[in-house]
Each structure stands twice: as C-alpha cells, then as structure tokens.
C-alpha cells in the first residue's frame, strides 16, 4: 500500500493505468480536476462528490460522453435514482428526490431565529460531520443534490421534485411515463 497526499497525487491516482474504476469521494471542488483526468483516461467514475457536478456539471458530463467514460453515482439518493432507471431509458417522467427535512423540519420562521450551530448538527436520523449536518439542516444539501441530479440524469428543474420524507427509509424515487413510481 502506498500512501500519498495532495492534488498531484489525486491526479496520479485518478489516472493509474491499472485502475478501470475511480472512486471520486473527496469533499468540495477539489474533486473536479481528478474526475476530469479520469474521464480523459476513459475510466468508470464512481461519483460520491456532488460538488464536481455542481460547479462544472455541463463540462463533466459532456467530456464523459465525448471520451466514453461512464459516471455512476454512489451517493445514496443518486444511486437510488440510477438503480431505478437502469434498463428504463426514455421512460422517465419525474425524479422524486427525498430529504429528511433536518432537525428544523416543521419549525416556523420565528422558531428558527434563535437556532445555534449545535442545534443544526443534531440531525434527527443520521450522525454526520458538521458541514453536511448544517447543509442538511438548512436544506442546502438538497439544493446541491438537485443540481447534481439535473446533470447526472440530463433533466431540467421541472423534472425534479423534492419530497420531505422524515423517516429516511426511501432514498429517492422515479416516476415513469406510465405513472409507475419506483423507489
């Protein structure tokens, strides 16, 4: 096992000749350059970094098509959508992207005036890091996932609906043209 660090090593790892699949799971826009490098090498990308598509989704998806690289979402909501759509090309009517609603679900604007960061990181269903917990509490994470879904699945904002699902049992769903919903 070789341990390496830094942006240059991410690029090196993303383009290793012996690797046919590259997992992009670094946080933030730092994942963009290694993902593009892996695409140039026609790798299969297991994408767990939403920021790559949020900041450059048009470029990333176009380059993947041009190079013949496959992008497979491995984060829960988008992986669920991907699995529901596999083998159903041309049948999609709407993506139903689920979210728990976070710790402030159901609160009024007045109630949220005195929230603290400590309150925001108390997600009702998951134990996560501070950033993702705050993004979930503010629904910012769902906004980022919305943008990611548009790029991954080639849809418009009108083709995506966000559903609050407090139990967090269903990670996402698709509604097909015939009215069938697959979760």
PDB file of C-alpha atoms in Angstrom:
ATOM      1  CA  UNK A   1       0.000   0.000   0.000  1.00  0.00           C
ATOM      2  CA  UNK A   2       1.310   3.411  -0.941  1.00  0.00           C
ATOM      3  CA  UNK A   3       0.038   6.470   0.927  1.00  0.00           C
ATOM      4  CA  UNK A   4       0.129   9.793  -0.885  1.00  0.00           C
ATOM      5  CA  UNK A   5      -1.330  13.260  -0.428  1.00  0.00           C
ATOM      6  CA  UNK A   6      -2.012  16.474  -2.272  1.00  0.00           C
ATOM      7  CA  UNK A   7      -3.601  17.488  -5.556  1.00  0.00           C
ATOM      8  CA  UNK A   8      -0.854  15.941  -7.694  1.00  0.00           C
ATOM      9  CA  UNK A   9      -1.326  12.569  -6.042  1.00  0.00           C
ATOM     10  CA  UNK A  10      -5.112  12.763  -6.599  1.00  0.00           C
ATOM     11  CA  UNK A  11      -4.426  13.228 -10.299  1.00  0.00           C
ATOM     12  CA  UNK A  12      -1.959  10.349 -10.248  1.00  0.00           C
ATOM     13  CA  UNK A  13      -4.445   8.054  -8.509  1.00  0.00           C
ATOM     14  CA  UNK A  14      -7.230   9.036 -10.904  1.00  0.00           C
ATOM     15  CA  UNK A  15      -5.159   8.063 -13.930  1.00  0.00           C
ATOM     16  CA  UNK A  16      -3.414   4.889 -12.778  1.00  0.00           C
ATOM     17  CA  UNK A  17      -3.244   2.624 -15.845  1.00  0.00           C
ATOM     18  CA  UNK A  18      -4.149  -0.480 -13.828  1.00  0.00           C
ATOM     19  CA  UNK A  19      -7.375   1.075 -12.473  1.00  0.00           C
ATOM     20  CA  UNK A  20     -10.525   0.734 -14.553  1.00  0.00           C
ATOM     21  CA  UNK A  21     -12.756   2.416 -11.930  1.00  0.00           C
ATOM     22  CA  UNK A  22     -12.012   5.591  -9.991  1.00  0.00           C
ATOM     23  CA  UNK A  23     -13.964   6.487  -6.859  1.00  0.00           C
ATOM     24  CA  UNK A  24     -14.246  10.259  -6.568  1.00  0.00           C
ATOM     25  CA  UNK A  25     -15.061  10.792  -2.901  1.00  0.00           C
ATOM     26  CA  UNK A  26     -13.112  13.868  -1.866  1.00  0.00           C
ATOM     27  CA  UNK A  27     -15.006  16.829  -0.459  1.00  0.00           C
ATOM     28  CA  UNK A  28     -15.542  20.031  -2.398  1.00  0.00           C
ATOM     29  CA  UNK A  29     -14.431  21.283  -5.777  1.00  0.00           C
ATOM     30  CA  UNK A  30     -11.041  19.599  -5.294  1.00  0.00           C
ATOM     31  CA  UNK A  31     -12.670  16.529  -6.869  1.00  0.00           C
ATOM     32  CA  UNK A  32     -13.203  18.243 -10.224  1.00  0.00           C
ATOM     33  CA  UNK A  33      -9.701  18.012 -11.666  1.00  0.00           C
ATOM     34  CA  UNK A  34      -9.098  14.338 -10.758  1.00  0.00           C
ATOM     35  CA  UNK A  35     -12.547  13.452 -12.129  1.00  0.00           C
ATOM     36  CA  UNK A  36     -11.785  15.166 -15.438  1.00  0.00           C
ATOM     37  CA  UNK A  37      -8.397  13.419 -15.546  1.00  0.00           C
ATOM     38  CA  UNK A  38     -10.063  10.033 -15.007  1.00  0.00           C
ATOM     39  CA  UNK A  39     -12.600  10.853 -17.727  1.00  0.00           C
ATOM     40  CA  UNK A  40      -9.760  11.628 -20.182  1.00  0.00           C
ATOM     41  CA  UNK A  41      -8.426   8.148 -19.423  1.00  0.00           C
ATOM     42  CA  UNK A  42     -11.884   6.627 -20.127  1.00  0.00           C
ATOM     43  CA  UNK A  43     -12.249   5.346 -16.562  1.00  0.00           C
ATOM     44  CA  UNK A  44     -15.507   4.360 -14.966  1.00  0.00           C
ATOM     45  CA  UNK A  45     -16.198   7.053 -12.356  1.00  0.00           C
ATOM     46  CA  UNK A  46     -17.920   6.035  -9.109  1.00  0.00           C
ATOM     47  CA  UNK A  47     -19.031   9.531  -8.121  1.00  0.00           C
ATOM     48  CA  UNK A  48     -19.568  10.381  -4.457  1.00  0.00           C
ATOM     49  CA  UNK A  49     -18.628  14.050  -4.809  1.00  0.00           C
ATOM     50  CA  UNK A  50     -21.612  16.252  -5.661  1.00  0.00           C
ATOM     51  CA  UNK A  51     -19.531  19.433  -5.866  1.00  0.00           C
ATOM     52  CA  UNK A  52     -17.858  18.195  -9.058  1.00  0.00           C
ATOM     53  CA  UNK A  53     -21.193  18.344 -10.867  1.00  0.00           C
ATOM     54  CA  UNK A  54     -22.483  21.391  -9.002  1.00  0.00           C
ATOM     55  CA  UNK A  55     -19.523  23.507 -10.120  1.00  0.00           C
ATOM     56  CA  UNK A  56     -18.971  22.046 -13.610  1.00  0.00           C
ATOM     57  CA  UNK A  57     -21.705  19.541 -14.426  1.00  0.00           C
ATOM     58  CA  UNK A  58     -22.144  20.561 -18.068  1.00  0.00           C
ATOM     59  CA  UNK A  59     -18.414  20.239 -18.718  1.00  0.00           C
ATOM     60  CA  UNK A  60     -18.005  16.963 -16.807  1.00  0.00           C
ATOM     61  CA  UNK A  61     -20.969  15.214 -18.407  1.00  0.00           C
ATOM     62  CA  UNK A  62     -20.072  16.441 -21.927  1.00  0.00           C
ATOM     63  CA  UNK A  63     -16.460  15.279 -21.521  1.00  0.00           C
ATOM     64  CA  UNK A  64     -17.630  11.894 -20.217  1.00  0.00           C
ATOM     65  CA  UNK A  65     -19.815  11.436 -23.315  1.00  0.00           C
ATOM     66  CA  UNK A  66     -17.023  12.571 -25.648  1.00  0.00           C
ATOM     67  CA  UNK A  67     -14.436  10.275 -24.059  1.00  0.00           C
ATOM     68  CA  UNK A  68     -16.710   7.290 -23.487  1.00  0.00           C
ATOM     69  CA  UNK A  69     -16.268   7.389 -19.706  1.00  0.00           C
ATOM     70  CA  UNK A  70     -19.114   6.143 -17.528  1.00  0.00           C
ATOM     71  CA  UNK A  71     -20.245   8.072 -14.446  1.00  0.00           C
ATOM     72  CA  UNK A  72     -22.068   6.009 -11.827  1.00  0.00           C
ATOM     73  CA  UNK A  73     -23.436   7.797  -8.751  1.00  0.00           C
ATOM     74  CA  UNK A  74     -22.659   6.035  -5.496  1.00  0.00           C
ATOM     75  CA  UNK A  75     -24.129   8.542  -3.015  1.00  0.00           C
ATOM     76  CA  UNK A  76     -27.436   7.256  -1.624  1.00  0.00           C
ATOM     77  CA  UNK A  77     -30.064   9.478  -3.286  1.00  0.00           C
ATOM     78  CA  UNK A  78     -28.481   9.500  -6.729  1.00  0.00           C
ATOM     79  CA  UNK A  79     -27.537   5.845  -6.601  1.00  0.00           C
ATOM     80  CA  UNK A  80     -31.188   5.041  -5.849  1.00  0.00           C
ATOM     81  CA  UNK A  81     -32.306   7.074  -8.880  1.00  0.00           C
ATOM     82  CA  UNK A  82     -29.646   5.417 -11.047  1.00  0.00           C
ATOM     83  CA  UNK A  83     -30.764   1.956  -9.936  1.00  0.00           C
ATOM     84  CA  UNK A  84     -34.435   2.781 -10.538  1.00  0.00           C
ATOM     85  CA  UNK A  85     -33.683   3.998 -14.063  1.00  0.00           C
ATOM     86  CA  UNK A  86     -31.362   1.186 -15.121  1.00  0.00           C
ATOM     87  CA  UNK A  87     -32.907  -0.510 -18.138  1.00  0.00           C
ATOM     88  CA  UNK A  88     -35.640   2.149 -18.438  1.00  0.00           C
ATOM     89  CA  UNK A  89     -34.108   4.639 -20.893  1.00  0.00           C
ATOM     90  CA  UNK A  90     -36.716   7.043 -22.257  1.00  0.00           C
ATOM     91  CA  UNK A  91     -39.300   6.162 -19.583  1.00  0.00           C
ATOM     92  CA  UNK A  92     -38.546   8.892 -17.009  1.00  0.00           C
ATOM     93  CA  UNK A  93     -41.287  11.388 -16.190  1.00  0.00           C
ATOM     94  CA  UNK A  94     -40.014  12.832 -12.887  1.00  0.00           C
ATOM     95  CA  UNK A  95     -37.285  12.343 -10.312  1.00  0.00           C
ATOM     96  CA  UNK A  96     -38.536  12.369  -6.719  1.00  0.00           C
ATOM     97  CA  UNK A  97     -35.565  13.395  -4.588  1.00  0.00           C
ATOM     98  CA  UNK A  98     -36.125  12.714  -0.893  1.00  0.00           C
ATOM     99  CA  UNK A  99     -34.853  14.553   2.144  1.00  0.00           C
ATOM    100  CA  UNK A 100     -35.498  14.185   5.861  1.00  0.00           C
ATOM    101  CA  UNK A 101     -36.142  17.886   6.414  1.00  0.00           C
ATOM    102  CA  UNK A 102     -33.377  18.017   9.011  1.00  0.00           C
ATOM    103  CA  UNK A 103     -33.629  18.995  12.675  1.00  0.00           C
ATOM    104  CA  UNK A 104     -35.779  22.082  11.986  1.00  0.00           C
ATOM    105  CA  UNK A 105     -38.465  20.366   9.895  1.00  0.00           C
ATOM    106  CA  UNK A 106     -41.825  21.856  10.733  1.00  0.00           C
ATOM    107  CA  UNK A 107     -40.399  24.875  12.533  1.00  0.00           C
ATOM    108  CA  UNK A 108     -41.754  28.325  11.796  1.00  0.00           C
ATOM    109  CA  UNK A 109     -39.524  31.169  10.677  1.00  0.00           C
ATOM    110  CA  UNK A 110     -39.947  32.676  14.152  1.00  0.00           C
ATOM    111  CA  UNK A 111     -38.736  29.452  15.807  1.00  0.00           C
ATOM    112  CA  UNK A 112     -35.587  29.367  13.660  1.00  0.00           C
ATOM    113  CA  UNK A 113     -34.395  32.833  14.673  1.00  0.00           C
ATOM    114  CA  UNK A 114     -32.531  31.552  17.729  1.00  0.00           C
ATOM    115  CA  UNK A 115     -31.012  28.331  16.395  1.00  0.00           C
ATOM    116  CA  UNK A 116     -27.387  27.601  17.143  1.00  0.00           C
ATOM    117  CA  UNK A 117     -24.768  25.615  15.245  1.00  0.00           C
ATOM    118  CA  UNK A 118     -25.027  22.968  17.976  1.00  0.00           C
ATOM    119  CA  UNK A 119     -28.728  22.607  17.233  1.00  0.00           C
ATOM    120  CA  UNK A 120     -28.089  22.428  13.473  1.00  0.00           C
ATOM    121  CA  UNK A 121     -25.720  19.474  13.771  1.00  0.00           C
ATOM    122  CA  UNK A 122     -28.310  17.365  15.643  1.00  0.00           C
ATOM    123  CA  UNK A 123     -29.721  15.579  12.624  1.00  0.00           C
ATOM    124  CA  UNK A 124     -32.757  13.507  13.610  1.00  0.00           C
ATOM    125  CA  UNK A 125     -31.742  10.396  11.620  1.00  0.00           C
ATOM    126  CA  UNK A 126     -28.032  10.407  10.846  1.00  0.00           C
ATOM    127  CA  UNK A 127     -24.730  11.059  12.550  1.00  0.00           C
ATOM    128  CA  UNK A 128     -22.733  13.145  10.081  1.00  0.00           C
ATOM    129  CA  UNK A 129     -19.933  15.669  10.043  1.00  0.00           C
ATOM    130  CA  UNK A 130     -20.615  19.304  10.898  1.00  0.00           C
ATOM    131  CA  UNK A 131     -20.687  20.694   7.339  1.00  0.00           C
ATOM    132  CA  UNK A 132     -23.076  18.106   5.909  1.00  0.00           C
ATOM    133  CA  UNK A 133     -25.243  18.358   9.038  1.00  0.00           C
ATOM    134  CA  UNK A 134     -25.570  22.131   8.687  1.00  0.00           C
ATOM    135  CA  UNK A 135     -26.173  21.779   4.940  1.00  0.00           C
ATOM    136  CA  UNK A 136     -28.920  19.273   5.745  1.00  0.00           C
ATOM    137  CA  UNK A 137     -30.450  21.463   8.445  1.00  0.00           C
ATOM    138  CA  UNK A 138     -30.671  24.401   6.042  1.00  0.00           C
ATOM    139  CA  UNK A 139     -31.751  22.183   3.101  1.00  0.00           C
ATOM    140  CA  UNK A 140     -28.680  23.480   1.224  1.00  0.00           C
ATOM    141  CA  UNK A 141     -27.552  19.880   0.734  1.00  0.00           C
ATOM    142  CA  UNK A 142     -30.827  19.101  -1.046  1.00  0.00           C
ATOM    143  CA  UNK A 143     -30.255  22.097  -3.320  1.00  0.00           C
ATOM    144  CA  UNK A 144     -26.816  20.778  -4.228  1.00  0.00           C
ATOM    145  CA  UNK A 145     -28.258  17.301  -4.835  1.00  0.00           C
ATOM    146  CA  UNK A 146     -30.960  18.859  -7.029  1.00  0.00           C
ATOM    147  CA  UNK A 147     -28.274  20.423  -9.246  1.00  0.00           C
ATOM    148  CA  UNK A 148     -26.308  17.166  -9.252  1.00  0.00           C
ATOM    149  CA  UNK A 149     -29.392  15.198 -10.368  1.00  0.00           C
ATOM    150  CA  UNK A 150     -30.019  17.610 -13.249  1.00  0.00           C
ATOM    151  CA  UNK A 151     -26.537  16.913 -14.615  1.00  0.00           C
ATOM    152  CA  UNK A 152     -26.368  13.186 -13.875  1.00  0.00           C
ATOM    153  CA  UNK A 153     -29.700  12.370 -15.440  1.00  0.00           C
ATOM    154  CA  UNK A 154     -29.920  15.096 -18.093  1.00  0.00           C
ATOM    155  CA  UNK A 155     -33.149  16.631 -16.801  1.00  0.00           C
ATOM    156  CA  UNK A 156     -34.478  20.131 -16.184  1.00  0.00           C
ATOM    157  CA  UNK A 157     -35.570  21.606 -12.829  1.00  0.00           C
ATOM    158  CA  UNK A 158     -39.193  20.893 -13.820  1.00  0.00           C
ATOM    159  CA  UNK A 159     -38.332  17.178 -13.955  1.00  0.00           C
ATOM    160  CA  UNK A 160     -37.291  17.008 -10.284  1.00  0.00           C
ATOM    161  CA  UNK A 161     -39.463  17.227  -7.194  1.00  0.00           C
ATOM    162  CA  UNK A 162     -38.079  17.303  -3.644  1.00  0.00           C
ATOM    163  CA  UNK A 163     -40.137  15.346  -1.124  1.00  0.00           C
ATOM    164  CA  UNK A 164     -39.676  15.622   2.625  1.00  0.00           C
ATOM    165  CA  UNK A 165     -39.515  12.076   3.982  1.00  0.00           C
ATOM    166  CA  UNK A 166     -38.760  12.311   7.733  1.00  0.00           C
ATOM    167  CA  UNK A 167     -38.244   8.566   8.184  1.00  0.00           C
ATOM    168  CA  UNK A 168     -35.408   8.498   5.610  1.00  0.00           C
ATOM    169  CA  UNK A 169     -36.335   4.981   4.506  1.00  0.00           C
ATOM    170  CA  UNK A 170     -36.647   5.730   0.776  1.00  0.00           C
ATOM    171  CA  UNK A 171     -33.508   7.328  -0.633  1.00  0.00           C
ATOM    172  CA  UNK A 172     -35.213   8.562  -3.815  1.00  0.00           C
ATOM    173  CA  UNK A 173     -37.794   7.554  -6.398  1.00  0.00           C
ATOM    174  CA  UNK A 174     -38.587   7.932 -10.060  1.00  0.00           C
ATOM    175  CA  UNK A 175     -41.969   8.350 -11.673  1.00  0.00           C
ATOM    176  CA  UNK A 176     -42.157   6.802 -15.121  1.00  0.00           C
ATOM    177  CA  UNK A 177     -44.223   7.992 -18.071  1.00  0.00           C
ATOM    178  CA  UNK A 178     -46.849   5.286 -17.402  1.00  0.00           C
ATOM    179  CA  UNK A 179     -47.388   6.598 -13.835  1.00  0.00           C
ATOM    180  CA  UNK A 180     -45.389   3.847 -12.134  1.00  0.00           C
ATOM    181  CA  UNK A 181     -43.276   5.011  -9.185  1.00  0.00           C
ATOM    182  CA  UNK A 182     -40.158   3.013  -8.353  1.00  0.00           C
ATOM    183  CA  UNK A 183     -38.360   3.608  -5.050  1.00  0.00           C
TER     184      UNK A 183
END
